[in-house]
Tab-separated table of C-alpha atoms in Angstrom:
chain	number	residue	atom	x	y	z
A	1	UNK	CA	145.945	38.287	192.453
A	2	UNK	CA	149.061	37.705	194.536
A	3	UNK	CA	147.361	38.662	197.779
A	4	UNK	CA	144.433	36.408	196.864
A	5	UNK	CA	146.850	33.473	196.444
A	6	UNK	CA	146.345	33.095	192.702
A	7	UNK	CA	149.104	31.469	190.686
A	8	UNK	CA	149.916	30.274	187.161
A	9	UNK	CA	150.763	26.901	188.726
A	10	UNK	CA	147.163	26.068	189.652
A	11	UNK	CA	144.378	26.188	187.060
A	12	UNK	CA	141.795	26.365	189.829
A	13	UNK	CA	143.454	29.503	191.200
A	14	UNK	CA	144.675	31.049	187.946
A	15	UNK	CA	145.195	34.836	187.919
A	16	UNK	CA	142.075	36.700	186.864
A	17	UNK	CA	141.764	40.053	185.114
A	18	UNK	CA	138.582	41.958	184.234
A	19	UNK	CA	137.023	42.630	180.905
A	20	UNK	CA	137.850	46.336	180.686
A	21	UNK	CA	136.563	47.363	177.260
A	22	UNK	CA	133.035	47.445	175.845
A	23	UNK	CA	133.901	48.474	172.274
A	24	UNK	CA	134.939	45.652	169.963
A	25	UNK	CA	133.316	46.922	166.756
A	26	UNK	CA	134.565	50.454	166.077
A	27	UNK	CA	137.264	50.833	163.411
A	28	UNK	CA	139.240	52.981	165.862
A	29	UNK	CA	139.474	52.535	169.635
A	30	UNK	CA	139.084	55.798	171.568
A	31	UNK	CA	140.713	55.307	174.958
A	32	UNK	CA	139.691	58.826	175.994
A	33	UNK	CA	135.986	58.011	175.698
A	34	UNK	CA	134.442	56.487	178.870
A	35	UNK	CA	131.902	54.721	176.643
A	36	UNK	CA	134.733	52.533	175.343
A	37	UNK	CA	135.035	50.888	178.761
A	38	UNK	CA	133.078	48.285	180.675
A	39	UNK	CA	131.347	49.344	183.897
A	40	UNK	CA	133.758	47.922	186.468
A	41	UNK	CA	131.301	48.409	189.329
A	42	UNK	CA	128.984	45.632	188.094
A	43	UNK	CA	129.451	41.871	187.771
A	44	UNK	CA	129.934	40.793	184.169
A	45	UNK	CA	126.578	38.970	184.265
A	46	UNK	CA	124.627	42.229	184.605
A	47	UNK	CA	126.697	44.522	182.375
A	48	UNK	CA	123.709	44.314	180.076
A	49	UNK	CA	120.833	45.924	182.049
A	50	UNK	CA	118.282	43.504	180.583
A	51	UNK	CA	119.960	40.649	182.454
A	52	UNK	CA	119.735	42.241	185.891
A	53	UNK	CA	116.076	41.422	186.517
A	54	UNK	CA	116.592	37.807	185.460
A	55	UNK	CA	119.554	37.422	187.814
A	56	UNK	CA	117.685	39.040	190.694
A	57	UNK	CA	114.568	36.958	190.093
A	58	UNK	CA	116.585	33.739	190.070
A	59	UNK	CA	118.102	34.659	193.411
A	60	UNK	CA	114.840	35.828	194.991
A	61	UNK	CA	112.870	32.738	193.940
A	62	UNK	CA	115.501	30.074	194.485
A	63	UNK	CA	114.756	27.587	197.206
A	64	UNK	CA	116.447	24.256	197.782
A	65	UNK	CA	113.853	21.724	199.009
A	66	UNK	CA	116.640	19.938	200.901
A	67	UNK	CA	117.714	23.195	202.565
A	68	UNK	CA	121.325	22.446	201.659
A	69	UNK	CA	122.129	24.954	198.939
A	70	UNK	CA	121.952	28.629	199.825
A	71	UNK	CA	120.600	31.227	197.420
A	72	UNK	CA	123.001	32.279	194.693
A	73	UNK	CA	123.082	34.654	191.750
A	74	UNK	CA	125.335	32.620	189.464
A	75	UNK	CA	125.773	28.888	189.072
A	76	UNK	CA	129.318	29.197	187.771
A	77	UNK	CA	132.457	31.164	188.586
A	78	UNK	CA	134.184	34.098	186.916
A	79	UNK	CA	137.413	32.082	186.811
A	80	UNK	CA	137.883	28.306	186.719
A	81	UNK	CA	140.104	25.708	184.986
A	82	UNK	CA	137.672	25.294	182.075
A	83	UNK	CA	137.787	29.040	181.399
A	84	UNK	CA	141.588	29.067	181.334
A	85	UNK	CA	141.666	26.127	178.913
A	86	UNK	CA	138.937	27.778	176.834
A	87	UNK	CA	141.049	30.870	176.261
A	88	UNK	CA	144.395	29.066	175.877
A	89	UNK	CA	143.258	26.131	173.724
A	90	UNK	CA	145.743	27.055	170.959
A	91	UNK	CA	148.736	26.679	173.276
A	92	UNK	CA	150.130	23.538	174.862
A	93	UNK	CA	149.797	22.131	177.459
A	94	UNK	CA	146.330	23.705	177.534
A	95	UNK	CA	145.378	22.093	174.216
A	96	UNK	CA	145.918	18.610	175.648
A	97	UNK	CA	144.197	19.536	178.904
A	98	UNK	CA	141.215	20.856	176.952
A	99	UNK	CA	140.963	17.623	174.957
A	100	UNK	CA	141.149	15.574	178.147
A	101	UNK	CA	138.380	17.689	179.680
A	102	UNK	CA	136.221	17.063	176.599
A	103	UNK	CA	136.633	13.266	176.778
A	104	UNK	CA	139.283	12.956	174.087
A	105	UNK	CA	138.187	15.552	171.520
A	106	UNK	CA	137.868	19.286	171.013
A	107	UNK	CA	134.715	20.948	172.218
A	108	UNK	CA	132.034	21.787	169.651
A	109	UNK	CA	133.391	24.490	167.351
A	110	UNK	CA	130.656	27.022	168.156
A	111	UNK	CA	131.626	26.848	171.826
A	112	UNK	CA	135.316	27.414	171.130
A	113	UNK	CA	137.021	30.730	171.784
A	114	UNK	CA	137.151	31.983	168.205
A	115	UNK	CA	136.228	35.686	168.317
A	116	UNK	CA	136.825	38.367	170.926
A	117	UNK	CA	133.785	40.370	169.854
A	118	UNK	CA	131.495	37.317	169.819
A	119	UNK	CA	132.781	36.250	173.231
A	120	UNK	CA	131.936	39.685	174.612
A	121	UNK	CA	128.544	39.631	172.897
A	122	UNK	CA	127.864	36.226	174.421
A	123	UNK	CA	128.461	37.687	177.872
A	124	UNK	CA	125.969	40.455	177.155
A	125	UNK	CA	123.348	38.012	175.886
A	126	UNK	CA	123.755	35.297	178.499
A	127	UNK	CA	123.569	36.261	182.202
A	128	UNK	CA	124.818	32.785	183.125
A	129	UNK	CA	128.138	33.332	181.324
A	130	UNK	CA	130.248	35.278	183.813
A	131	UNK	CA	133.834	34.476	182.884
A	132	UNK	CA	136.370	37.250	183.196
A	133	UNK	CA	139.768	37.398	181.460
A	134	UNK	CA	143.212	35.947	182.082
A	135	UNK	CA	146.506	37.910	182.134
A	136	UNK	CA	147.500	36.676	178.674
A	137	UNK	CA	145.003	39.120	177.141
A	138	UNK	CA	147.391	41.893	178.099
A	139	UNK	CA	150.810	40.541	177.149
A	140	UNK	CA	150.762	37.360	175.016
A	141	UNK	CA	149.669	37.705	171.361
A	142	UNK	CA	150.635	34.081	170.650
A	143	UNK	CA	147.570	32.701	172.419
A	144	UNK	CA	145.386	34.314	169.749
A	145	UNK	CA	147.122	32.519	166.875
A	146	UNK	CA	146.773	28.867	165.848
A	147	UNK	CA	150.482	28.407	165.178
A	148	UNK	CA	150.191	24.621	165.510
A	149	UNK	CA	147.335	24.371	163.004
A	150	UNK	CA	145.095	22.487	165.399
A	151	UNK	CA	141.860	21.273	163.811
A	152	UNK	CA	139.380	23.141	165.994
A	153	UNK	CA	136.395	22.421	163.753
A	154	UNK	CA	133.952	24.532	161.763
A	155	UNK	CA	131.138	26.817	162.858
A	156	UNK	CA	127.729	25.260	162.299
A	157	UNK	CA	126.042	28.318	160.815
A	158	UNK	CA	128.661	29.601	158.370
A	159	UNK	CA	130.824	26.510	157.997
A	160	UNK	CA	133.891	28.694	158.571
A	161	UNK	CA	136.956	26.906	159.880
A	162	UNK	CA	138.186	28.002	163.289
A	163	UNK	CA	141.850	28.901	163.376
A	164	UNK	CA	143.191	32.230	164.672
A	165	UNK	CA	140.968	34.236	167.015
A	166	UNK	CA	138.982	36.929	165.190
A	167	UNK	CA	140.118	40.306	166.489
A	168	UNK	CA	138.135	43.518	167.077
A	169	UNK	CA	137.829	45.853	164.109
A	170	UNK	CA	140.290	48.287	165.701
A	171	UNK	CA	143.099	45.708	165.996
A	172	UNK	CA	145.356	45.235	162.973
A	173	UNK	CA	147.129	42.168	164.360
A	174	UNK	CA	147.388	40.113	167.559
A	175	UNK	CA	150.336	42.287	168.594
A	176	UNK	CA	148.297	45.431	167.947
A	177	UNK	CA	145.398	44.049	169.975
A	178	UNK	CA	147.656	43.274	172.941
A	179	UNK	CA	149.295	46.688	172.734
A	180	UNK	CA	146.008	48.602	172.676
A	181	UNK	CA	144.425	46.323	175.279
A	182	UNK	CA	147.381	46.934	177.581
A	183	UNK	CA	147.076	50.687	177.011
A	184	UNK	CA	143.417	50.418	178.007
A	185	UNK	CA	144.345	48.538	181.180
A	186	UNK	CA	146.845	51.251	182.092
A	187	UNK	CA	144.523	54.098	181.120
A	188	UNK	CA	143.402	56.835	183.455
A	189	UNK	CA	139.816	55.554	183.329
A	190	UNK	CA	140.723	52.042	184.494
A	191	UNK	CA	143.139	53.399	187.102
A	192	UNK	CA	140.284	55.433	188.586
A	193	UNK	CA	137.731	52.602	188.547
A	194	UNK	CA	139.637	49.332	189.006
A	195	UNK	CA	139.190	49.408	192.777
A	196	UNK	CA	135.453	48.929	192.221
A	197	UNK	CA	136.120	45.624	190.473
A	198	UNK	CA	138.696	44.573	193.068
A	199	UNK	CA	136.135	45.158	195.822
A	200	UNK	CA	133.557	43.250	193.801
A	201	UNK	CA	135.758	40.218	193.100
A	202	UNK	CA	138.220	39.984	195.982
A	203	UNK	CA	136.387	41.898	198.679
A	204	UNK	CA	139.371	44.178	199.156
A	205	UNK	CA	138.983	47.262	201.333
A	206	UNK	CA	141.672	49.790	202.077
A	207	UNK	CA	142.573	50.348	205.682
A	208	UNK	CA	140.249	52.865	207.274
A	209	UNK	CA	137.362	52.202	204.880
């Protein structure tokens, strides 16, 4: 992130971290099991194999009649100001920035960041949703808690009020989630595979390669 010029002082160049886990439902998180981890060699939009053909077809058949826009796989970015505000909506000044972005109100409740598992599931179901994570997922439990009691709305289907972020089954508290998530980041599996994601996102190559 530092070499890429990313900084906390610019929402358009905010530090970006990968989704590293794929298990948000088990009662216990097994960090020794490779199946617990996301495939870091693939973009988030094709982690689910069923999305790969759709993404490829969109690229292969795209043609701009004006010959201005080149072919592309994704129409959005893995990190942008809206994504940062989406994740940090419970913390100021991001709450105010989010409201300003949404023309003076909170976004529709169902589109709010309200569940880690459902956010991950949304990425698997929607090849156009390609957002990665922000550093706070690995050190700041406060961003998962609605300490200020902001009125973030209610989900349309269940009518449940959105407040704190719903955690994976294996996390007993926001602090426990951060602790285990950080352990996953520093695990042997991620250490051995993170370079694949770095190459994918930043185009980094070691000298001599």
